[in-house]
């Protein structure tokens, strides 16, 4: 019965394949909150916010608004490029993980680890999308007649900077994941030497 299936078998994902289901199964939300990616991102976000604070305190309001407007546009284009990289990564996975590889991994009851690796790109794309929305909102906000107080500037800067740096750090780490995935699919598909999927998943 479907209720008896575990997440280490492909059959489990016939129905449990929605974003929220996969987010909870793979625990990728931890990457955004408590893992090394989050630690790097918060440090970079604090440094970025400090620079924004200095610029805010030493620049006229109109000039600061222009600075934020140009910055969000430039970084927004960069985020779109990162989104393209994530889509390309998924395309590579789709092209390298064949039916034989899937069968061997499923036979070893390691499909949950493969799903965790693949979902990393899906999760990265979702966070990138959220970051783009934040940047678009910030861009529109600086073009309104509303005055933004210093606390508001700091809060917006912390949130926007954190998400931006998380996307950058996470995407860089996915490069290593992609390389390991290609090696793993070769080993599973050709010489029947089964790598330790737990170690591969941890290295992500």
mmCIF file of C-alpha atoms in Angstrom:
data_model
loop_
_atom_site.group_PDB
_atom_site.id
_atom_site.type_symbol
_atom_site.label_atom_id
_atom_site.label_comp_id
_atom_site.label_asym_id
_atom_site.label_seq_id
_atom_site.Cartn_x
_atom_site.Cartn_y
_atom_site.Cartn_z
ATOM 1 C CA UNK A 1 0.000 0.000 0.000
ATOM 2 C CA UNK A 2 1.068 3.566 -0.656
ATOM 3 C CA UNK A 3 0.952 4.340 3.078
ATOM 4 C CA UNK A 4 3.655 1.719 3.715
ATOM 5 C CA UNK A 5 6.115 3.189 1.244
ATOM 6 C CA UNK A 6 9.169 4.990 2.582
ATOM 7 C CA UNK A 7 10.953 7.965 1.059
ATOM 8 C CA UNK A 8 13.936 5.838 0.012
ATOM 9 C CA UNK A 9 11.885 4.298 -2.843
ATOM 10 C CA UNK A 10 10.828 6.031 -6.047
ATOM 11 C CA UNK A 11 7.221 4.879 -5.655
ATOM 12 C CA UNK A 12 6.884 7.159 -2.628
ATOM 13 C CA UNK A 13 7.228 10.186 -4.896
ATOM 14 C CA UNK A 14 4.433 9.252 -7.275
ATOM 15 C CA UNK A 15 2.150 11.404 -5.106
ATOM 16 C CA UNK A 16 4.584 13.143 -2.759
ATOM 17 C CA UNK A 17 6.129 15.334 -5.448
ATOM 18 C CA UNK A 18 4.821 18.802 -4.602
ATOM 19 C CA UNK A 19 7.229 21.526 -3.540
ATOM 20 C CA UNK A 20 6.060 21.559 0.086
ATOM 21 C CA UNK A 21 6.203 17.750 0.310
ATOM 22 C CA UNK A 22 9.754 17.675 -1.022
ATOM 23 C CA UNK A 23 10.795 20.617 1.153
ATOM 24 C CA UNK A 24 9.717 18.746 4.287
ATOM 25 C CA UNK A 25 11.088 15.380 3.164
ATOM 26 C CA UNK A 26 14.533 16.690 2.186
ATOM 27 C CA UNK A 27 14.755 19.254 5.037
ATOM 28 C CA UNK A 28 16.144 21.829 2.615
ATOM 29 C CA UNK A 29 14.547 24.596 4.668
ATOM 30 C CA UNK A 30 17.421 24.060 7.085
ATOM 31 C CA UNK A 31 19.843 25.326 4.429
ATOM 32 C CA UNK A 32 18.052 28.673 4.512
ATOM 33 C CA UNK A 33 17.988 28.944 8.299
ATOM 34 C CA UNK A 34 20.613 26.984 10.211
ATOM 35 C CA UNK A 35 23.264 25.475 7.940
ATOM 36 C CA UNK A 36 26.581 26.830 6.677
ATOM 37 C CA UNK A 37 24.922 28.577 3.730
ATOM 38 C CA UNK A 38 22.826 30.560 6.202
ATOM 39 C CA UNK A 39 25.866 31.428 8.328
ATOM 40 C CA UNK A 40 27.816 32.770 5.343
ATOM 41 C CA UNK A 41 24.774 34.680 4.130
ATOM 42 C CA UNK A 42 24.031 36.407 7.433
ATOM 43 C CA UNK A 43 27.651 37.582 7.763
ATOM 44 C CA UNK A 44 27.615 39.000 4.232
ATOM 45 C CA UNK A 45 24.166 40.521 4.815
ATOM 46 C CA UNK A 46 25.371 42.333 7.942
ATOM 47 C CA UNK A 47 28.396 43.707 6.072
ATOM 48 C CA UNK A 48 26.204 44.786 3.150
ATOM 49 C CA UNK A 49 23.722 46.466 5.478
ATOM 50 C CA UNK A 50 26.527 48.343 7.203
ATOM 51 C CA UNK A 51 27.641 49.707 3.818
ATOM 52 C CA UNK A 52 24.054 50.672 2.976
ATOM 53 C CA UNK A 53 23.809 52.426 6.355
ATOM 54 C CA UNK A 54 26.978 54.422 5.650
ATOM 55 C CA UNK A 55 25.716 55.420 2.204
ATOM 56 C CA UNK A 56 22.308 56.353 3.639
ATOM 57 C CA UNK A 57 23.880 58.592 6.294
ATOM 58 C CA UNK A 58 26.242 60.355 3.881
ATOM 59 C CA UNK A 59 24.037 60.739 0.807
ATOM 60 C CA UNK A 60 21.079 62.943 -0.006
ATOM 61 C CA UNK A 61 17.713 61.180 -0.056
ATOM 62 C CA UNK A 62 17.261 61.582 -3.814
ATOM 63 C CA UNK A 63 20.755 60.266 -4.537
ATOM 64 C CA UNK A 64 20.228 57.334 -2.169
ATOM 65 C CA UNK A 65 16.991 56.411 -3.934
ATOM 66 C CA UNK A 66 18.812 56.486 -7.272
ATOM 67 C CA UNK A 67 21.561 54.292 -5.833
ATOM 68 C CA UNK A 68 19.068 51.710 -4.538
ATOM 69 C CA UNK A 69 17.148 51.767 -7.811
ATOM 70 C CA UNK A 70 20.268 51.110 -9.891
ATOM 71 C CA UNK A 71 21.528 48.477 -7.460
ATOM 72 C CA UNK A 72 18.299 46.472 -7.445
ATOM 73 C CA UNK A 73 18.150 46.540 -11.245
ATOM 74 C CA UNK A 74 21.747 45.359 -11.610
ATOM 75 C CA UNK A 75 21.456 42.609 -9.019
ATOM 76 C CA UNK A 76 18.067 41.610 -10.418
ATOM 77 C CA UNK A 77 19.684 40.881 -13.781
ATOM 78 C CA UNK A 78 22.287 38.802 -11.964
ATOM 79 C CA UNK A 79 19.553 36.826 -10.216
ATOM 80 C CA UNK A 80 17.925 36.049 -13.551
ATOM 81 C CA UNK A 81 21.281 34.681 -14.737
ATOM 82 C CA UNK A 82 21.517 32.510 -11.628
ATOM 83 C CA UNK A 83 18.007 31.249 -12.288
ATOM 84 C CA UNK A 84 19.181 30.248 -15.756
ATOM 85 C CA UNK A 85 22.072 28.325 -14.203
ATOM 86 C CA UNK A 86 19.672 26.431 -11.933
ATOM 87 C CA UNK A 87 17.408 25.532 -14.837
ATOM 88 C CA UNK A 88 20.468 24.418 -16.793
ATOM 89 C CA UNK A 89 21.555 22.269 -13.869
ATOM 90 C CA UNK A 90 18.211 20.508 -13.827
ATOM 91 C CA UNK A 91 18.482 19.986 -17.585
ATOM 92 C CA UNK A 92 21.875 18.327 -17.123
ATOM 93 C CA UNK A 93 20.436 16.088 -14.415
ATOM 94 C CA UNK A 94 17.541 15.104 -16.654
ATOM 95 C CA UNK A 95 20.014 14.229 -19.393
ATOM 96 C CA UNK A 96 22.422 12.209 -17.243
ATOM 97 C CA UNK A 97 20.155 10.329 -14.854
ATOM 98 C CA UNK A 98 18.781 7.567 -17.068
ATOM 99 C CA UNK A 99 16.402 4.725 -16.312
ATOM 100 C CA UNK A 100 19.235 2.314 -15.498
ATOM 101 C CA UNK A 101 20.721 4.710 -12.966
ATOM 102 C CA UNK A 102 17.314 5.281 -11.389
ATOM 103 C CA UNK A 103 16.681 1.538 -11.223
ATOM 104 C CA UNK A 104 20.017 0.844 -9.524
ATOM 105 C CA UNK A 105 19.566 3.664 -7.018
ATOM 106 C CA UNK A 106 16.019 2.555 -6.279
ATOM 107 C CA UNK A 107 17.200 -1.030 -5.792
ATOM 108 C CA UNK A 108 19.674 0.181 -3.197
ATOM 109 C CA UNK A 109 16.909 2.139 -1.430
ATOM 110 C CA UNK A 110 18.836 5.383 -1.831
ATOM 111 C CA UNK A 111 16.301 7.318 -3.850
ATOM 112 C CA UNK A 112 15.673 9.804 -1.048
ATOM 113 C CA UNK A 113 19.309 10.923 -1.263
ATOM 114 C CA UNK A 114 19.090 11.362 -5.026
ATOM 115 C CA UNK A 115 15.868 13.321 -4.593
ATOM 116 C CA UNK A 116 17.575 15.548 -2.027
ATOM 117 C CA UNK A 117 20.305 16.384 -4.537
ATOM 118 C CA UNK A 118 17.866 17.059 -7.369
ATOM 119 C CA UNK A 119 15.548 19.110 -5.162
ATOM 120 C CA UNK A 120 18.485 21.377 -4.274
ATOM 121 C CA UNK A 121 18.129 22.985 -7.716
ATOM 122 C CA UNK A 122 14.352 23.290 -7.352
ATOM 123 C CA UNK A 123 14.766 24.848 -3.920
ATOM 124 C CA UNK A 124 17.463 27.206 -5.176
ATOM 125 C CA UNK A 125 15.179 28.328 -7.995
ATOM 126 C CA UNK A 126 12.332 28.984 -5.566
ATOM 127 C CA UNK A 127 14.527 31.088 -3.270
ATOM 128 C CA UNK A 128 15.857 32.982 -6.290
ATOM 129 C CA UNK A 129 12.281 33.733 -7.327
ATOM 130 C CA UNK A 130 11.453 35.043 -3.852
ATOM 131 C CA UNK A 131 14.582 37.206 -3.938
ATOM 132 C CA UNK A 132 13.557 38.670 -7.292
ATOM 133 C CA UNK A 133 10.164 39.574 -5.831
ATOM 134 C CA UNK A 134 11.881 41.304 -2.892
ATOM 135 C CA UNK A 135 14.104 43.275 -5.281
ATOM 136 C CA UNK A 136 11.176 44.277 -7.477
ATOM 137 C CA UNK A 137 9.277 45.401 -4.382
ATOM 138 C CA UNK A 138 12.284 47.422 -3.217
ATOM 139 C CA UNK A 139 12.686 49.009 -6.650
ATOM 140 C CA UNK A 140 9.033 50.060 -6.682
ATOM 141 C CA UNK A 141 9.206 51.281 -3.098
ATOM 142 C CA UNK A 142 12.005 53.775 -3.760
ATOM 143 C CA UNK A 143 9.943 55.255 -6.598
ATOM 144 C CA UNK A 144 6.996 56.041 -4.329
ATOM 145 C CA UNK A 145 6.600 59.397 -2.557
ATOM 146 C CA UNK A 146 6.846 57.662 0.824
ATOM 147 C CA UNK A 147 9.742 58.487 3.113
ATOM 148 C CA UNK A 148 11.586 55.429 4.402
ATOM 149 C CA UNK A 149 13.024 55.787 7.892
ATOM 150 C CA UNK A 150 16.453 54.511 8.889
ATOM 151 C CA UNK A 151 15.007 51.451 10.707
ATOM 152 C CA UNK A 152 13.019 50.643 7.572
ATOM 153 C CA UNK A 153 16.126 50.918 5.406
ATOM 154 C CA UNK A 154 18.026 48.590 7.739
ATOM 155 C CA UNK A 155 15.235 45.981 7.844
ATOM 156 C CA UNK A 156 14.798 45.970 4.065
ATOM 157 C CA UNK A 157 18.555 45.844 3.542
ATOM 158 C CA UNK A 158 19.018 42.910 5.933
ATOM 159 C CA UNK A 159 16.236 40.885 4.291
ATOM 160 C CA UNK A 160 17.196 41.672 0.689
ATOM 161 C CA UNK A 161 20.917 41.195 1.340
ATOM 162 C CA UNK A 162 20.398 37.915 3.164
ATOM 163 C CA UNK A 163 18.323 36.386 0.383
ATOM 164 C CA UNK A 164 20.682 37.676 -2.304
ATOM 165 C CA UNK A 165 23.817 36.322 -0.653
ATOM 166 C CA UNK A 166 22.098 33.046 0.142
ATOM 167 C CA UNK A 167 21.271 32.587 -3.549
ATOM 168 C CA UNK A 168 24.884 33.335 -4.521
ATOM 169 C CA UNK A 169 26.426 31.035 -1.894
ATOM 170 C CA UNK A 170 23.909 28.267 -2.531
ATOM 171 C CA UNK A 171 24.475 28.400 -6.291
ATOM 172 C CA UNK A 172 28.246 28.156 -5.862
ATOM 173 C CA UNK A 173 27.857 25.118 -3.639
ATOM 174 C CA UNK A 174 25.566 23.526 -6.223
ATOM 175 C CA UNK A 175 28.481 23.474 -8.669
ATOM 176 C CA UNK A 176 30.152 20.832 -6.524
ATOM 177 C CA UNK A 177 26.871 18.977 -6.180
ATOM 178 C CA UNK A 178 26.495 18.862 -9.951
ATOM 179 C CA UNK A 179 29.981 17.416 -10.405
ATOM 180 C CA UNK A 180 29.398 14.742 -7.774
ATOM 181 C CA UNK A 181 26.053 13.886 -9.313
ATOM 182 C CA UNK A 182 27.614 13.300 -12.741
ATOM 183 C CA UNK A 183 30.239 11.001 -11.198
ATOM 184 C CA UNK A 184 27.601 9.167 -9.195
ATOM 185 C CA UNK A 185 25.372 8.556 -12.208
ATOM 186 C CA UNK A 186 28.330 7.131 -14.119
ATOM 187 C CA UNK A 187 29.164 4.722 -11.317
ATOM 188 C CA UNK A 188 25.576 3.604 -10.894
ATOM 189 C CA UNK A 189 24.983 3.302 -14.599
ATOM 190 C CA UNK A 190 28.043 1.423 -15.792
ATOM 191 C CA UNK A 191 30.287 -0.382 -13.339
ATOM 192 C CA UNK A 192 27.749 -1.243 -10.622
ATOM 193 C CA UNK A 193 30.026 0.194 -7.954
ATOM 194 C CA UNK A 194 27.655 1.890 -5.590
ATOM 195 C CA UNK A 195 28.905 5.070 -3.920
ATOM 196 C CA UNK A 196 27.841 6.118 -0.471
ATOM 197 C CA UNK A 197 24.804 8.262 -1.196
ATOM 198 C CA UNK A 198 24.739 9.460 2.419
ATOM 199 C CA UNK A 199 28.160 11.029 1.941
ATOM 200 C CA UNK A 200 27.153 12.586 -1.381
ATOM 201 C CA UNK A 201 24.060 14.128 0.187
ATOM 202 C CA UNK A 202 26.069 15.457 3.131
ATOM 203 C CA UNK A 203 28.615 17.074 0.814
ATOM 204 C CA UNK A 204 25.836 19.176 -0.740
#
